[in-house]
Amino acid sequence: MSVCAIEMTTMAPFTIAADGSYAARLAGEGEARFVERWTLAGPEPYAVPLPLSQPEEADSEVLPLTDGRVLIHRRVAERHAFALLYPTGAAAGPRTGELQLGAVDAEEGVRVRLLPPSPEGSDAFALASADGVTTVWQVAGCSFGPQPVARIPGRCSGGVWLDRVGRLLALDRELEGTTKAVAVDLGRGEVSPLLQITEDSDDRLLLADPDSGLLLIRSDAPGEPRLGWGVLGSSRPVRFPECLRLGEALPFAVQPGQALMPETCGVALRLPEGDIALWRPADRHVFRLAAPAGWLGGAGLWSPQGRLHLPCATPDVPCGILGLTLPVSPPPPVRLDPPPAPPRPVPLQQAPLSGR
């Protein structure tokens, strides 16, 4: 998807593997927390609890791998420890196996968290960010424990994958009072600019689809923080549609498989009040939907066919998936008078994948 005083935040309460095969969350309440893995690839979803002899802390993070194991990130004394959990299937003995992967030493003022699931599926990465420098650690898929793979000047947040192999990662870097999205090549450890809409604007990347190049952006370049969209590697400008004036709404899923057609990608957003908005760049409006009962908010997965799958857990259905389809937009109304000229869009500077 490394204090004497370290700040540690959790990911979304429900995290889906890059290929949609598995998901994981911390289940339970209070001090009785345990890891729960969901299998999503079959005809019906089902959950497998992965408890250990000791309950998990509420601030632990979990991330599913595509082989069915679940990575857990725990704070242990002054270190950040990583392990893989998996069901043993044994008739007797522990139901959960655990493979220790090592730990990252804590440093004062450093914030450590897991990055979103890698598109490659078997690797996992963590971000250790401080005021002066941020380190990307590979914490699963390496032979000798956690390994640093990139060091970036400045404090970084966010984390969005830009390709399908888990090599290009976008981060929001705060440097000299301004936040700009940068692209990090984890194979070479190199950093390059990604978003710079204006010199003084804060330009953050929220979501990306590697197939179409669609980017979902939040920037204050229009005069206030606004949601906008652009295309990776394109000279086309960023658009800030009026219909995306949705306050602090966050996009959480984008439709894959729309090669060269970013305007047709469905996008799901979680609204500030907890409901859902569905939108595609070709539309001039959003479809607002009430959040389903038990929705594990902030999580969902689009299929290439345009079906949005939302995980839900209720007392009656503790492991369920609700499917939604983005409605077809009505044709725009006929205008008898020419519309006023729209404001000039703000340009999106050249991104690293200029050849796409």
XYZ file of C-alpha atoms in Angstrom:
356
model
C 0.000 0.000 0.000
C 11.293 3.143 11.021
C 10.386 7.078 18.422
C 10.563 8.199 21.401
C 7.385 9.942 20.248
C 6.385 8.471 16.879
C 3.155 9.225 15.088
C 1.540 6.137 13.583
C -1.685 6.188 11.575
C -3.831 3.383 10.265
C -4.883 2.725 6.714
C -8.503 2.361 5.681
C -10.235 -0.181 7.958
C -10.595 -2.523 4.965
C -7.797 -2.977 2.421
C -8.162 -4.834 -0.888
C -5.274 -6.572 -2.659
C -4.171 -5.115 -5.972
C -5.864 -7.827 -8.047
C -9.038 -7.920 -5.960
C -8.492 -11.524 -4.847
C -8.232 -10.913 -1.096
C -8.899 -8.205 1.453
C -8.060 -7.742 5.120
C -9.118 -5.720 8.128
C -8.771 -5.559 11.905
C -11.986 -7.076 13.224
C -13.327 -7.174 16.761
C -13.838 -4.355 19.208
C -12.028 -2.689 22.066
C -9.111 -4.783 23.273
C -10.256 -7.933 21.443
C -8.872 -7.113 17.997
C -7.783 -9.732 15.475
C -6.896 -9.864 11.786
C -9.612 -11.044 9.409
C -8.950 -12.049 5.804
C -11.675 -11.942 3.165
C -11.537 -14.112 0.040
C -13.125 -12.246 -2.862
C -12.159 -14.310 -5.915
C -14.783 -17.048 -5.530
C -18.518 -17.062 -6.249
C -19.287 -15.768 -2.744
C -17.019 -13.796 -0.409
C -16.080 -15.417 2.877
C -14.011 -14.357 5.877
C -11.308 -16.271 7.736
C -10.282 -15.016 11.200
C -6.539 -15.020 11.911
C -6.308 -14.674 15.711
C -3.130 -15.137 17.709
C -2.608 -15.788 21.399
C -2.499 -12.041 22.061
C -5.023 -9.536 20.651
C -3.804 -6.948 18.174
C -3.474 -3.280 19.028
C -6.089 -1.008 17.474
C -3.427 1.038 15.648
C -1.894 -1.966 13.857
C -2.109 -1.923 10.069
C -2.947 -4.843 7.780
C -2.412 -5.384 4.074
C -3.410 -8.464 2.013
C -1.029 -10.082 -0.477
C -2.239 -11.863 -3.593
C -1.025 -15.253 -2.287
C -3.549 -15.112 0.582
C -1.184 -14.048 3.362
C -1.787 -10.857 5.335
C 0.977 -8.441 6.259
C 0.629 -6.818 9.676
C 2.515 -3.756 10.894
C 2.812 -3.434 14.679
C 4.440 -0.970 17.014
C 6.676 -3.009 19.347
C 8.455 -0.885 21.975
C 10.699 1.467 19.968
C 10.490 -0.485 16.722
C 8.043 -1.098 13.895
C 7.699 -4.827 13.323
C 6.298 -6.588 10.256
C 4.975 -10.150 9.951
C 2.907 -12.315 7.617
C -0.176 -14.115 8.940
C -1.869 -17.046 7.228
C -4.369 -19.814 8.070
C -2.647 -23.106 8.841
C -5.554 -25.434 8.086
C -4.326 -27.789 10.819
C -6.888 -29.924 12.633
C -5.117 -29.279 15.945
C -2.845 -26.542 17.190
C -2.846 -22.843 16.281
C -5.194 -21.761 13.517
C -2.883 -18.933 12.460
C 0.687 -19.157 11.254
C 3.036 -16.197 11.639
C 6.244 -15.432 9.733
C 8.330 -12.636 11.213
C 9.855 -10.314 8.587
C 11.944 -8.041 10.794
C 11.543 -4.496 12.012
C 12.489 -0.904 11.311
C 14.128 1.021 14.135
C 12.172 3.973 15.444
C 13.453 7.524 15.350
C 12.003 10.539 17.084
C 9.580 12.534 14.951
C 9.224 9.865 12.259
C 5.819 8.746 11.010
C 5.628 5.159 9.708
C 2.727 3.643 7.781
C 2.065 1.044 5.135
C 1.675 2.157 1.535
C -1.293 0.868 -0.527
C -0.984 -2.682 -1.890
C 1.638 -2.984 -4.587
C 0.302 -3.829 -8.077
C 2.865 -6.643 -8.239
C 0.971 -8.368 -5.429
C 3.675 -10.102 -3.377
C 5.711 -7.063 -2.323
C 4.769 -4.512 0.328
C 6.203 -1.112 1.191
C 6.120 1.313 4.106
C 6.732 5.046 4.300
C 8.853 6.535 7.092
C 8.496 10.314 6.862
C 10.205 13.073 8.835
C 10.617 16.811 8.277
C 13.984 16.503 6.553
C 13.816 13.211 4.660
C 11.378 10.404 3.830
C 12.402 6.782 3.316
C 10.502 4.154 1.356
C 11.072 0.711 2.896
C 10.338 -2.602 1.231
C 8.972 -4.718 4.070
C 7.769 -7.853 2.227
C 9.160 -9.617 -0.807
C 12.817 -9.071 0.125
C 15.239 -11.721 1.384
C 16.897 -10.150 4.408
C 14.268 -8.165 6.267
C 13.078 -4.614 5.558
C 15.250 -2.787 3.016
C 15.313 0.952 2.173
C 14.663 1.458 -1.540
C 14.412 5.259 -1.862
C 15.196 8.393 0.134
C 13.344 11.585 -0.748
C 14.223 15.040 0.613
C 11.273 16.534 2.509
C 8.274 15.108 4.351
C 6.112 12.877 2.140
C 2.539 11.689 2.513
C -0.026 10.017 0.283
C 1.051 7.136 -1.920
C -0.399 6.224 -5.338
C 0.924 3.595 -7.766
C 1.448 4.817 -11.330
C 2.130 1.487 -13.082
C 1.094 -2.169 -13.010
C 4.442 -3.590 -11.861
C 4.966 -1.698 -8.596
C 7.941 0.382 -9.660
C 6.588 3.936 -10.078
C 5.128 5.452 -6.907
C 3.653 8.935 -6.512
C 4.066 10.746 -3.195
C 2.976 14.189 -1.998
C 6.161 15.953 -0.870
C 6.139 18.968 1.435
C 9.278 21.000 0.832
C 9.925 24.650 1.678
C 6.291 25.229 2.613
C 4.728 23.856 -0.581
C 3.328 20.393 -1.307
C 3.828 18.889 -4.768
C 3.278 15.339 -6.014
C 6.496 13.670 -7.139
C 7.154 10.348 -8.869
C 9.618 7.906 -7.292
C 11.281 5.181 -9.363
C 11.787 2.446 -6.766
C 14.081 0.501 -9.082
C 16.574 3.355 -9.342
C 15.696 5.346 -6.247
C 15.183 8.451 -8.404
C 12.687 11.272 -7.801
C 11.153 13.476 -10.505
C 8.413 16.158 -10.541
C 4.898 14.962 -11.288
C 2.494 17.833 -10.559
C 3.272 21.548 -10.617
C 0.125 23.350 -11.653
C 1.416 26.721 -10.497
C 4.645 27.563 -8.714
C 2.992 28.258 -5.345
C 0.031 25.858 -5.404
C -0.298 22.730 -3.264
C -0.856 19.912 -5.772
C -1.643 16.457 -4.379
C -2.359 13.226 -6.231
C -5.266 11.260 -4.734
C -5.805 8.392 -7.176
C -4.479 7.138 -10.515
C -5.415 4.519 -13.089
C -2.356 3.154 -14.938
C -4.460 1.764 -17.819
C -5.997 5.044 -18.958
C -3.629 7.474 -17.229
C -6.500 9.148 -15.373
C -5.325 11.203 -12.364
C -7.532 12.525 -9.552
C -5.978 15.626 -8.015
C -6.608 18.069 -5.183
C -5.084 21.500 -5.713
C -5.582 25.057 -4.519
C -4.427 26.444 -7.880
C -8.020 27.600 -8.700
C -7.966 29.780 -5.560
C -9.244 27.196 -3.071
C -8.683 23.448 -2.631
C -10.600 21.734 -5.453
C -10.886 18.254 -6.921
C -9.676 18.003 -10.483
C -8.592 15.475 -13.059
C -5.837 15.155 -15.618
C -4.075 12.540 -17.723
C -0.636 11.165 -16.908
C 1.992 12.134 -19.471
C -0.429 14.314 -21.419
C -0.110 17.971 -22.378
C -3.839 18.404 -21.748
C -4.685 20.757 -18.877
C -6.114 19.799 -15.518
C -9.885 20.255 -15.311
C -11.697 21.330 -12.145
C -15.375 20.506 -12.876
C -18.056 22.348 -10.952
C -19.761 19.025 -10.190
C -16.690 17.992 -8.160
C -17.161 20.794 -5.637
C -17.744 18.156 -2.970
C -15.842 19.548 0.002
C -13.396 17.049 1.473
C -14.659 14.150 -0.662
C -12.018 11.492 -1.349
C -11.875 9.226 -4.408
C -11.366 5.620 -3.329
C -11.802 3.515 -6.480
C -11.363 3.989 -10.223
C -12.450 1.734 -13.093
C -9.496 -0.071 -14.735
C -9.116 -1.415 -18.238
C -10.112 1.742 -20.131
C -6.889 2.082 -22.145
C -6.581 5.486 -23.842
C -10.095 6.432 -22.657
C -9.727 8.302 -19.339
C -13.034 10.130 -19.850
C -14.941 6.849 -19.611
C -13.451 5.653 -16.292
C -15.895 5.381 -13.427
C -14.728 7.018 -10.192
C -16.182 6.418 -6.724
C -15.817 9.078 -4.030
C -16.607 9.006 -0.334
C -18.484 12.184 0.590
C -17.785 14.062 3.839
C -21.116 12.891 5.310
C -20.178 9.261 4.583
C -22.278 8.680 1.458
C -20.997 7.829 -2.017
C -20.697 9.796 -5.250
C -20.204 8.116 -8.641
C -18.739 10.105 -11.523
C -16.881 9.794 -14.795
C -14.873 12.606 -16.446
C -17.210 12.650 -19.450
C -20.129 13.573 -17.145
C -21.083 17.041 -15.976
C -22.660 15.792 -12.770
C -22.242 13.163 -10.068
C -24.656 10.460 -8.959
C -25.125 10.587 -5.175
C -26.015 7.388 -3.325
C -26.674 6.662 0.326
C -23.973 4.447 1.786
C -25.226 0.861 2.176
C -25.701 -0.545 5.659
C -22.449 -1.818 7.106
C -20.259 -0.375 4.353
C -16.620 -0.515 5.378
C -16.234 3.102 4.342
C -13.391 4.169 2.126
C -13.041 0.763 0.434
C -14.284 -0.544 -2.881
C -13.189 -2.042 -6.164
C -14.267 -1.326 -9.740
C -14.357 -4.137 -12.273
C -13.210 -3.418 -15.851
C -16.859 -3.935 -16.871
C -17.947 -0.955 -14.756
C -19.294 -2.715 -11.679
C -18.414 -1.187 -8.302
C -18.048 -3.701 -5.462
C -18.473 -2.395 -1.899
C -17.558 -4.522 1.149
C -20.206 -4.574 3.867
C -20.388 -6.194 7.305
C -23.583 -6.316 9.366
C -24.716 -8.609 12.211
C -26.858 -10.555 9.741
C -24.285 -10.609 6.909
C -20.793 -10.320 8.450
C -19.065 -10.765 5.078
C -20.858 -9.330 2.067
C -20.217 -7.501 -1.194
C -22.737 -5.084 -2.687
C -22.498 -4.425 -6.432
C -23.385 -1.086 -8.054
C -23.341 0.036 -11.682
C -22.697 3.616 -12.701
C -25.899 4.891 -14.371
C -25.813 6.086 -17.966
C -25.700 9.863 -18.151
C -28.557 11.648 -19.907
C -27.648 13.701 -22.991
C -26.821 17.350 -22.273
C -29.685 19.832 -22.804
C -29.829 21.814 -26.053
C -28.727 25.425 -25.551
C -30.245 28.157 -27.723
C -27.670 30.765 -26.698
C -23.922 30.251 -26.763
C -22.565 29.535 -23.279
C -20.076 31.943 -21.691
C -16.439 31.157 -22.255
C -15.171 28.834 -19.506
C -12.214 29.906 -17.380
C -8.885 28.877 -18.785
C -7.853 25.513 -17.285
C -4.632 25.282 -15.337
C -1.946 23.242 -17.168
C -0.645 19.922 -15.926
C 3.106 19.866 -16.422
C 4.824 16.980 -18.159
C 4.774 13.767 -16.093
C 7.585 11.183 -16.088
C 5.769 8.809 -18.478
C 5.923 11.272 -21.368
C 5.967 8.518 -23.972
C 2.529 7.065 -23.231
